[in-house]
CSV table of C-alpha atoms in Angstrom, one decimal:
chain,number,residue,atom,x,y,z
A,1,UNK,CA,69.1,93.4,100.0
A,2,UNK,CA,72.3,95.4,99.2
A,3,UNK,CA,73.2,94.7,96.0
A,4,UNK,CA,75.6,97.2,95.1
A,5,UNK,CA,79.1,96.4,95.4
A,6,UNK,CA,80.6,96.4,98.4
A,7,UNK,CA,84.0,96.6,99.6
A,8,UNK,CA,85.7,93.8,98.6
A,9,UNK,CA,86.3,94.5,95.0
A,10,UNK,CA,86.8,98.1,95.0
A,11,UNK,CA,89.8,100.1,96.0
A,12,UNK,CA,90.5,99.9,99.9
A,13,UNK,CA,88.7,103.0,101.6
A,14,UNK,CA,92.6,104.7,102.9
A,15,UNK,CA,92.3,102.7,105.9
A,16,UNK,CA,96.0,103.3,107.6
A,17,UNK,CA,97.3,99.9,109.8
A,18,UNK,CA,97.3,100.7,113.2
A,19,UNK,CA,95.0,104.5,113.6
A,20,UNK,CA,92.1,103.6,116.1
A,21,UNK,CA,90.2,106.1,114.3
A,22,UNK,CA,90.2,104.2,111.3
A,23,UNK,CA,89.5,101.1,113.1
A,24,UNK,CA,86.2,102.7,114.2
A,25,UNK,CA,85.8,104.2,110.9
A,26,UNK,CA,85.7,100.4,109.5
A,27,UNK,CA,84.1,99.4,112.4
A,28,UNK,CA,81.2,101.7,111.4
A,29,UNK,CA,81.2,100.6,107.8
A,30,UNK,CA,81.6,96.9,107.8
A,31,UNK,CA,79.7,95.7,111.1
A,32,UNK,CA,76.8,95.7,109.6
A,33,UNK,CA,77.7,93.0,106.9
A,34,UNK,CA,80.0,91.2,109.2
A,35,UNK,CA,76.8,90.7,111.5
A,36,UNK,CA,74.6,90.1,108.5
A,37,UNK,CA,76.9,87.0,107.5
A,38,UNK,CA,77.1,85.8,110.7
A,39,UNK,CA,73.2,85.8,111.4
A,40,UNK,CA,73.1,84.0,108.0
A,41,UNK,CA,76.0,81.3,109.2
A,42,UNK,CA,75.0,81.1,113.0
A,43,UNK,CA,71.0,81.1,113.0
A,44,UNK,CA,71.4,83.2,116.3
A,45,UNK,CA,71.0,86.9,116.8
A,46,UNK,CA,72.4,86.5,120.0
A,47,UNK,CA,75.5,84.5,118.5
A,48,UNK,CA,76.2,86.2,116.0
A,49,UNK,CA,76.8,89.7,118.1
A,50,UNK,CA,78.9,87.9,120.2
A,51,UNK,CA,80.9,86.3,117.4
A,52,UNK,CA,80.9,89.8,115.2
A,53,UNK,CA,82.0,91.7,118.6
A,54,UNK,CA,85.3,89.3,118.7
A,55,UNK,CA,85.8,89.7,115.4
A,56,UNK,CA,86.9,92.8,116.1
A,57,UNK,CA,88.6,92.7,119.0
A,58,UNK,CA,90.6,89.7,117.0
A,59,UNK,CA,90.9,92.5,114.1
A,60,UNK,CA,91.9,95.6,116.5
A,61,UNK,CA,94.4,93.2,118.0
A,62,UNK,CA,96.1,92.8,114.5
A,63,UNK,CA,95.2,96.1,113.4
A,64,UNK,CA,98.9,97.1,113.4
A,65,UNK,CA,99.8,94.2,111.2
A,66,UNK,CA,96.8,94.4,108.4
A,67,UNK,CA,98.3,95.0,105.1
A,68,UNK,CA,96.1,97.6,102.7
A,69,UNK,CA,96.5,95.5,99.6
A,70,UNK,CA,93.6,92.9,100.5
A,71,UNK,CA,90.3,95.2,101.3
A,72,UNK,CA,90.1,94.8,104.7
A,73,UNK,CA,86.3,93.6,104.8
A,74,UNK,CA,87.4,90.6,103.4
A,75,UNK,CA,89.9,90.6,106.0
A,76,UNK,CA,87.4,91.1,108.6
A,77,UNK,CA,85.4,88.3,107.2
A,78,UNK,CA,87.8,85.6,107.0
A,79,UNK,CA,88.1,86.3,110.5
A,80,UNK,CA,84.8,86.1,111.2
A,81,UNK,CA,83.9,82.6,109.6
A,82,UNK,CA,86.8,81.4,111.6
A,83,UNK,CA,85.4,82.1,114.8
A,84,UNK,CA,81.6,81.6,113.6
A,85,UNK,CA,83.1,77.7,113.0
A,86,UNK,CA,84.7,77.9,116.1
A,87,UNK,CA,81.4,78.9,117.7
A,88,UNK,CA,79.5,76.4,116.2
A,89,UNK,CA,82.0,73.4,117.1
A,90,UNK,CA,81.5,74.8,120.9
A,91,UNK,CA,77.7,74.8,120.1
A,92,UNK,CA,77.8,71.1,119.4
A,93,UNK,CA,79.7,70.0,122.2
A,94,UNK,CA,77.6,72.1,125.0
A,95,UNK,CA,74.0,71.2,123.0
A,96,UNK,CA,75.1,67.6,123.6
A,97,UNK,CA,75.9,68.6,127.2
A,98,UNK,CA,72.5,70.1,127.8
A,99,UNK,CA,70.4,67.4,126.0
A,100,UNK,CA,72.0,64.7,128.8
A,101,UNK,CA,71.4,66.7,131.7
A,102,UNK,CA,67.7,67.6,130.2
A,103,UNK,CA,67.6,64.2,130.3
A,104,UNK,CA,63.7,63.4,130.8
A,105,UNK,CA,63.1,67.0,131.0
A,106,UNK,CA,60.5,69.1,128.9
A,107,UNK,CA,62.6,71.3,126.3
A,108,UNK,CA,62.8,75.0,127.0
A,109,UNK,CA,60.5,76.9,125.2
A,110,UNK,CA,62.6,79.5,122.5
A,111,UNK,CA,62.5,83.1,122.7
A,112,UNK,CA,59.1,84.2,121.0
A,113,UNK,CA,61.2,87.5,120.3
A,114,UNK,CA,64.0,86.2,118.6
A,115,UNK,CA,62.4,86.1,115.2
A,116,UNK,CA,65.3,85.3,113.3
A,117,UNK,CA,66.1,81.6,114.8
A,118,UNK,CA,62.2,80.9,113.9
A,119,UNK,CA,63.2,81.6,110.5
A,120,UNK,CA,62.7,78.6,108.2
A,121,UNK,CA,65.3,80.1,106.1
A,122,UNK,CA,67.6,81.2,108.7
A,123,UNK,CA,66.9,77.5,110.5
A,124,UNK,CA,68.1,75.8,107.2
A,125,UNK,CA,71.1,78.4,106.5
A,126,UNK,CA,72.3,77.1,110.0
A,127,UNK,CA,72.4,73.3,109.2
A,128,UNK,CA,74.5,73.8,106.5
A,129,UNK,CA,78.1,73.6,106.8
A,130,UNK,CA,79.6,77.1,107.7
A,131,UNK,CA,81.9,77.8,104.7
A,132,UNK,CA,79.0,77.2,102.3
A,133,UNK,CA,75.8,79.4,104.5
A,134,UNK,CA,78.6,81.9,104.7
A,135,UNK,CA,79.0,81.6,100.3
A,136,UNK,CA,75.0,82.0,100.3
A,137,UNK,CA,75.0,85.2,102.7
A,138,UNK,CA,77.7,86.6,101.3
A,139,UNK,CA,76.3,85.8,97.7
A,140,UNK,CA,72.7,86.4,97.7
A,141,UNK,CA,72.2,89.1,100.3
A,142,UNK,CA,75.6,91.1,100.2
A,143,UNK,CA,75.9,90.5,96.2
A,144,UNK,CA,79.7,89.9,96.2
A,145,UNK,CA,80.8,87.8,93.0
A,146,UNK,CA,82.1,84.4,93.6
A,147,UNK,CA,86.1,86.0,92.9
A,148,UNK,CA,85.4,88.7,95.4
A,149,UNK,CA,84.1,85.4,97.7
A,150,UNK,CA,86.8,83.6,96.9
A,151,UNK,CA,89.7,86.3,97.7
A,152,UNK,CA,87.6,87.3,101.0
A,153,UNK,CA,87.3,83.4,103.0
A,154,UNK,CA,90.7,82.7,101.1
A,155,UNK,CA,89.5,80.1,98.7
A,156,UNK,CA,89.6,79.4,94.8
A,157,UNK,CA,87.4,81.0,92.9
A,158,UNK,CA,85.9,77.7,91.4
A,159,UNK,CA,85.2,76.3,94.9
A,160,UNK,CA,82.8,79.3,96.1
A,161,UNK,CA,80.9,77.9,93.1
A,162,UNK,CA,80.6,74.4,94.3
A,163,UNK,CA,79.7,75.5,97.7
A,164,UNK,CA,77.2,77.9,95.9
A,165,UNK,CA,75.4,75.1,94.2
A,166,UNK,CA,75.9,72.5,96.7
A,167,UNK,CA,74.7,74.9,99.5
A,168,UNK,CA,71.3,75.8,97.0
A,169,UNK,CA,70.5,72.1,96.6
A,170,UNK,CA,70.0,71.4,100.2
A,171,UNK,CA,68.2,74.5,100.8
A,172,UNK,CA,66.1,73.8,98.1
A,173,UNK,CA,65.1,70.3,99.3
A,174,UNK,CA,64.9,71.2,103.0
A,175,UNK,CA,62.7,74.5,102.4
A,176,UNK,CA,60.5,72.2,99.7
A,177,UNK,CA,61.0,74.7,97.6
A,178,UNK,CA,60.6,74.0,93.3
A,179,UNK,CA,63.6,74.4,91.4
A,180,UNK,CA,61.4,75.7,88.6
A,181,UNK,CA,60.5,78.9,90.9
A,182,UNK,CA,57.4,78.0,92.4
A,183,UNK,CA,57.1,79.9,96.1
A,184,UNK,CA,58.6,77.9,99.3
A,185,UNK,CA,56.2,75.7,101.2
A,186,UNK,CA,58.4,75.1,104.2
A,187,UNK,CA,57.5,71.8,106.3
A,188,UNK,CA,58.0,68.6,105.5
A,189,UNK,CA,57.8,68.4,102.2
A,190,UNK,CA,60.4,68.4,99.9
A,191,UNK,CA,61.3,69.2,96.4
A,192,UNK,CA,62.9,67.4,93.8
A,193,UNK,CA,65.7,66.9,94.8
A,194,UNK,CA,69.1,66.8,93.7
A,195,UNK,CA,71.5,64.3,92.5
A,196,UNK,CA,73.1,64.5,95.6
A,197,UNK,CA,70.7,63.8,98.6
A,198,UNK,CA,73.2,63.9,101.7
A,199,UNK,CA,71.4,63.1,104.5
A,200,UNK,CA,72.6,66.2,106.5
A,201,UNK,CA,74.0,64.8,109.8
A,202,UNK,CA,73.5,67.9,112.8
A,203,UNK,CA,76.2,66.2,114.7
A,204,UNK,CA,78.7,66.4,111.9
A,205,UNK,CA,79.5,69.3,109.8
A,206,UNK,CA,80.6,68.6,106.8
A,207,UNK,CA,83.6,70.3,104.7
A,208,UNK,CA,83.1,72.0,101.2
B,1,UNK,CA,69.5,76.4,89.6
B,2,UNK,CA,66.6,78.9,88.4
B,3,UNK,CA,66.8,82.8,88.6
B,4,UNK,CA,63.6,82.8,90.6
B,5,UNK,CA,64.8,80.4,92.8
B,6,UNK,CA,68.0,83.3,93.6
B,7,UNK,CA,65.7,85.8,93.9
B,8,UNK,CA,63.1,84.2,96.1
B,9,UNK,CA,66.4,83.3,98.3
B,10,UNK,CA,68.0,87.3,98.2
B,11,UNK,CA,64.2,88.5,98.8
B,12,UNK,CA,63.9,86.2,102.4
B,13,UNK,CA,67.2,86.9,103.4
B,14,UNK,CA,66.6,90.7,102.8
B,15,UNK,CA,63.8,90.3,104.6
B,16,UNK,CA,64.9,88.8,107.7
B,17,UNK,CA,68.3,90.4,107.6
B,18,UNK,CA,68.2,93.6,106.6
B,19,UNK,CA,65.8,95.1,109.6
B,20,UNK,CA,69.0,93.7,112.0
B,21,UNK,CA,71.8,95.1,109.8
B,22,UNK,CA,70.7,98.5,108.9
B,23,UNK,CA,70.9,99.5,112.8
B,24,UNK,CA,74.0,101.9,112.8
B,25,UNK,CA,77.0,100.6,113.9
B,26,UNK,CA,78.3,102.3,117.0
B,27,UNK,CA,82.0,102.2,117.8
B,28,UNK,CA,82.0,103.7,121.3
B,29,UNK,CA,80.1,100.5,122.4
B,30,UNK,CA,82.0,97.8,120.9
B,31,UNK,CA,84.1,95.5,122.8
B,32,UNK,CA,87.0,96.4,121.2
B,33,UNK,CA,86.9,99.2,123.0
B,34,UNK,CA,87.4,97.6,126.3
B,35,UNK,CA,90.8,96.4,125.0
B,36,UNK,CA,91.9,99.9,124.6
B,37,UNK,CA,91.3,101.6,127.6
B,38,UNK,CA,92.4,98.6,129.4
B,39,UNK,CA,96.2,99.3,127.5
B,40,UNK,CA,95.6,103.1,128.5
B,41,UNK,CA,95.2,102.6,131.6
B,42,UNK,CA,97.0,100.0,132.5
B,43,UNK,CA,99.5,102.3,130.5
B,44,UNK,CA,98.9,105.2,133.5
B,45,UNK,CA,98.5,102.6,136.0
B,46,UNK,CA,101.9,101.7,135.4
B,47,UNK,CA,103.6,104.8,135.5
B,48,UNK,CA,101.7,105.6,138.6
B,49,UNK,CA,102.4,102.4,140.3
B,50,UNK,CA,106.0,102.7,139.1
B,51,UNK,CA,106.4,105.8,140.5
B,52,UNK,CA,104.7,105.0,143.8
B,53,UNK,CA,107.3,102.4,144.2
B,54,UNK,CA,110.3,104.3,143.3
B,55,UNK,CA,109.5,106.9,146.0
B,56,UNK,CA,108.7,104.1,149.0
B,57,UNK,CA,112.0,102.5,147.5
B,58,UNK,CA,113.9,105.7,148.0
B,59,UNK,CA,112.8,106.4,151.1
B,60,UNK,CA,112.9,102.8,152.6
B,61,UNK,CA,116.6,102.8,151.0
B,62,UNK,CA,117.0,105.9,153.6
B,63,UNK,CA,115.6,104.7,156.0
B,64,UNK,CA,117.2,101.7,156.2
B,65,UNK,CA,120.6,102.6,155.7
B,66,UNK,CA,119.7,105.2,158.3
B,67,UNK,CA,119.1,102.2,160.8
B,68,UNK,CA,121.5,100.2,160.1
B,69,UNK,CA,118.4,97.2,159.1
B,70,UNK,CA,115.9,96.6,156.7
B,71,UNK,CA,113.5,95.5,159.5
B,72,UNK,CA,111.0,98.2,159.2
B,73,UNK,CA,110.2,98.2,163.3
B,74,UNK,CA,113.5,98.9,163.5
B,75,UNK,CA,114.8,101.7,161.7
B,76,UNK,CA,111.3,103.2,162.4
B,77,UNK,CA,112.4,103.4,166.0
B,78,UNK,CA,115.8,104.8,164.7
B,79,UNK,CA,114.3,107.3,162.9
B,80,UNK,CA,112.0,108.4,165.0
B,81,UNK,CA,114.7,108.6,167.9
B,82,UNK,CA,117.1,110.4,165.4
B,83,UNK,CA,113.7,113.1,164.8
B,84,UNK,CA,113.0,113.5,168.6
B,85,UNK,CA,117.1,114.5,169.1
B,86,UNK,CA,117.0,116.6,166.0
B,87,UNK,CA,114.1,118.3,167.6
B,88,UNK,CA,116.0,118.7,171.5
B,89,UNK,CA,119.1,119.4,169.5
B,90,UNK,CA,116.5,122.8,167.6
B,91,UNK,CA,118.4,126.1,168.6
B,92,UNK,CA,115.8,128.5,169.5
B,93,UNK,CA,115.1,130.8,166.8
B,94,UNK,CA,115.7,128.2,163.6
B,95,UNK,CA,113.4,125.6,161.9
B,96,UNK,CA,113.0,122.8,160.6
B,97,UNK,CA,115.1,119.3,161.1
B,98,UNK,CA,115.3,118.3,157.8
B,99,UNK,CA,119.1,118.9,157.5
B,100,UNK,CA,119.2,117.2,160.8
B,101,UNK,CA,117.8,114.4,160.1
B,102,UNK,CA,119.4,114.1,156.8
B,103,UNK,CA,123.2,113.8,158.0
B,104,UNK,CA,121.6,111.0,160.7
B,105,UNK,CA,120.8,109.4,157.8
B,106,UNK,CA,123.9,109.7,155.6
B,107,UNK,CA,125.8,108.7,158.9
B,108,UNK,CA,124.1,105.5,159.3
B,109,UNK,CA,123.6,105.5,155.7
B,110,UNK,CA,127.5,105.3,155.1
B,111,UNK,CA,128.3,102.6,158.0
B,112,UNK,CA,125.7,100.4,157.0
B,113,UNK,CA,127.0,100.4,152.9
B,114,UNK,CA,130.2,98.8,154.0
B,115,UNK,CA,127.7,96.2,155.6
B,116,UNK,CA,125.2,95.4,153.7
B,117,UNK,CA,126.0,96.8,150.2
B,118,UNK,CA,123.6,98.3,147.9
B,119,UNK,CA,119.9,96.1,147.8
B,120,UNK,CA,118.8,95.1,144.5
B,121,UNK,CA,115.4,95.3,145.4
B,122,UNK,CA,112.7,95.0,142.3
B,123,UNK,CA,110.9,98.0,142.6
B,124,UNK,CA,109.0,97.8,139.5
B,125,UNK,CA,105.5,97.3,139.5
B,126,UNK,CA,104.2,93.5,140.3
B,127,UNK,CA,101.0,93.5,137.9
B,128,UNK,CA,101.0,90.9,135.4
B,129,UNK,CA,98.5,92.9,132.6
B,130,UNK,CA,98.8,91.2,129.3
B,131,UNK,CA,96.0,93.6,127.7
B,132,UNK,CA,93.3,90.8,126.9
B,133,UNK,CA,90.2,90.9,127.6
B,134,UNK,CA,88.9,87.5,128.2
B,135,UNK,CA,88.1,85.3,125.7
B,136,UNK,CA,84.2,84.0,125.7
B,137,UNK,CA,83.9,80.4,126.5
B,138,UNK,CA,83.7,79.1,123.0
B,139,UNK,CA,86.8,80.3,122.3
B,140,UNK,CA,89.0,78.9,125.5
B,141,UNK,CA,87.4,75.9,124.6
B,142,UNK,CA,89.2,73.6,122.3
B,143,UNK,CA,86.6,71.2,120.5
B,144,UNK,CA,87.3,67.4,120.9
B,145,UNK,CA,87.2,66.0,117.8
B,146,UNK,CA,85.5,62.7,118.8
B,147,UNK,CA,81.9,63.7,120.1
B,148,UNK,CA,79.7,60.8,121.2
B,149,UNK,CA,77.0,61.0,119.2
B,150,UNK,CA,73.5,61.6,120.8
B,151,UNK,CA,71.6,58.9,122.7
């Protein structure tokens, strides 16, 4: 996990609005994480290239226009969980699609390569709402604050928190793991639970 | 929320993440690319095309004032009755018919303006590039924001 600080915080790398060779310069640096988040938010290797590849095409597009006082990682990430809700809204619509023409049909098998969508973790990430997997991600496996969070998807400071905690809870109960730090026993069981036990709804995404 | 709770959650998603993300990034292959070259070249495509057209424009212009119509069977006949006289008209000894052909054109060239007057044909080129590459399906799509919920 990279736990050092990353972009967000520090002074801007001198990044100058509009030079393609900058553009692949932050291309270089900051794909990586972007794809890393995405993986976290989407569930989907496949997905999350797709979305990480438009995010810079989206970002090369405004390129020109990017101002140097916000780092542009965080930039390139509040585009990126814009289109990775975008994606997932589309996701919805054509999964409900497919399920009524596979109507009486045997489901297709998943990609035995793909280990990342098999991931119990990864699975759980994706049923959260996007804003909050995206808080986890950027969180516990970039290591970014909750400010630098907050000043990368463009929200207060104190709501990363909520989404923090409110995104840990459901992991928790949905991985079965104990609050008190005993190892994860994914499958049906579940943990304690927390005082909030929303009945997390696949064909709904909720907000916070 | 327990400290071994965030660290059993940083060590899992290090684990399945990290193997994906530490894969070098390589710019010469990303998509974004596609966008510039397409604005280069659509860029030298342009000029190319625009060129192109300015010639067959200037030389259609002769042409046609030439023949006295913009009917290209015509004035091709014109012309190519004006070169075969330039040709018979060749004093032995001297070549080309360039300057020959040339007054037969200004001739024709200067009855005709008092006809027709000057064309204001568009000459520029007729693409209709706007740079962008396509957008993948999830994005042209606009979600509905009543889904029926599953059966």
């Amino acid at each position: 996990m990279t736990t050092e600080s990353t972009g967000l915080s520090r002074p801007t790398p001198d990044y100058r609005p509009g030079s393609p060779d900058d553009f692949d310069r932050l291309y270089r640096t900051s794909y990586p994480r972007i794809l890393g988040t995405l993986i976290g938010v989407l569930g989907d290797r496949a997905a999350a290239e797709d979305c990480a590849q438009e995010t810079f095409v989206h970002a090369f597009r405004s390129w020109k226009s990017w101002k140097p006082d916000a780092p542009a990682e965080a930039w390139l990430h509040r585009i990126a969980l814009n289109l990775a809700i975008s994606y997932r809204r589309w996701a919805r619509l054509r999964e409900v699609g497919e399920l009524v023409r596979r109507l009486g049909q045997p489901e297709p098998g998943s990609d035995p390569a793909d280990l990342v969508s098999r991931d119990d973790l990864v699975k759980a990430l994706r049923r959260l709402p996007a804003p909050q997997a995206a808080a986890i991600v950027l969180r516990h496996y970039h290591g970014y604050s909750n400010r630098e969070i907050a000043v990368a998807l463009g929200t207060p400071e104190r709501t990363v928190a909520s989404r923090i905690a409110a995104a840990k809870r459901r992991l928790q109960r949905e991985l079965g793991v104990d609050p008190a730090g005993a190892s994860a026993v994914p499958g049906p069981q579940l943990g304690t639970g927390g005082p909030s036990d929303v009945v997390i709804d696949e064909g709904h995404e909720a907000t916070g | 929320m327990t400290a071994k709770f965030d660290h059993w959650l940083e060590d899992e998603l290090g684990r399945t993440l990290t193997p994906i993300v530490s894969q070098p990034a390589r710019p010469g292959l990303a998509r974004y690319q596609l966008t510039r070259t397409h604005r280069l070249s659509i860029g030298r495509k342009a000029v190319v095309s625009l060129a192109a057209a300015t010639m067959a424009l200037g030389a259609s212009a002769v042409l046609a004032a030439a023949s006295g119509s913009l009917n290209p069977q015509v004035w091709g006949q014109q012309v190519s009755s004006a070169v075969e006289q330039c040709k018979t008209d060749l004093q032995p000894g001297l070549h080309g018919i360039g300057a020959c052909v040339s007054a037969f054109a200004r001739r024709q060239g200067q009855q005709m303006q008092t006809q027709h007057g000057a064309n204001g044909a568009n000459g520029a080129a007729g693409q209709n590039h706007t740079g962008n590459h396509p957008s993948p399906p999830w994005l042209r799509q606009q979600a509905s924001p009543a889904v029926s919920s599953t059966p």
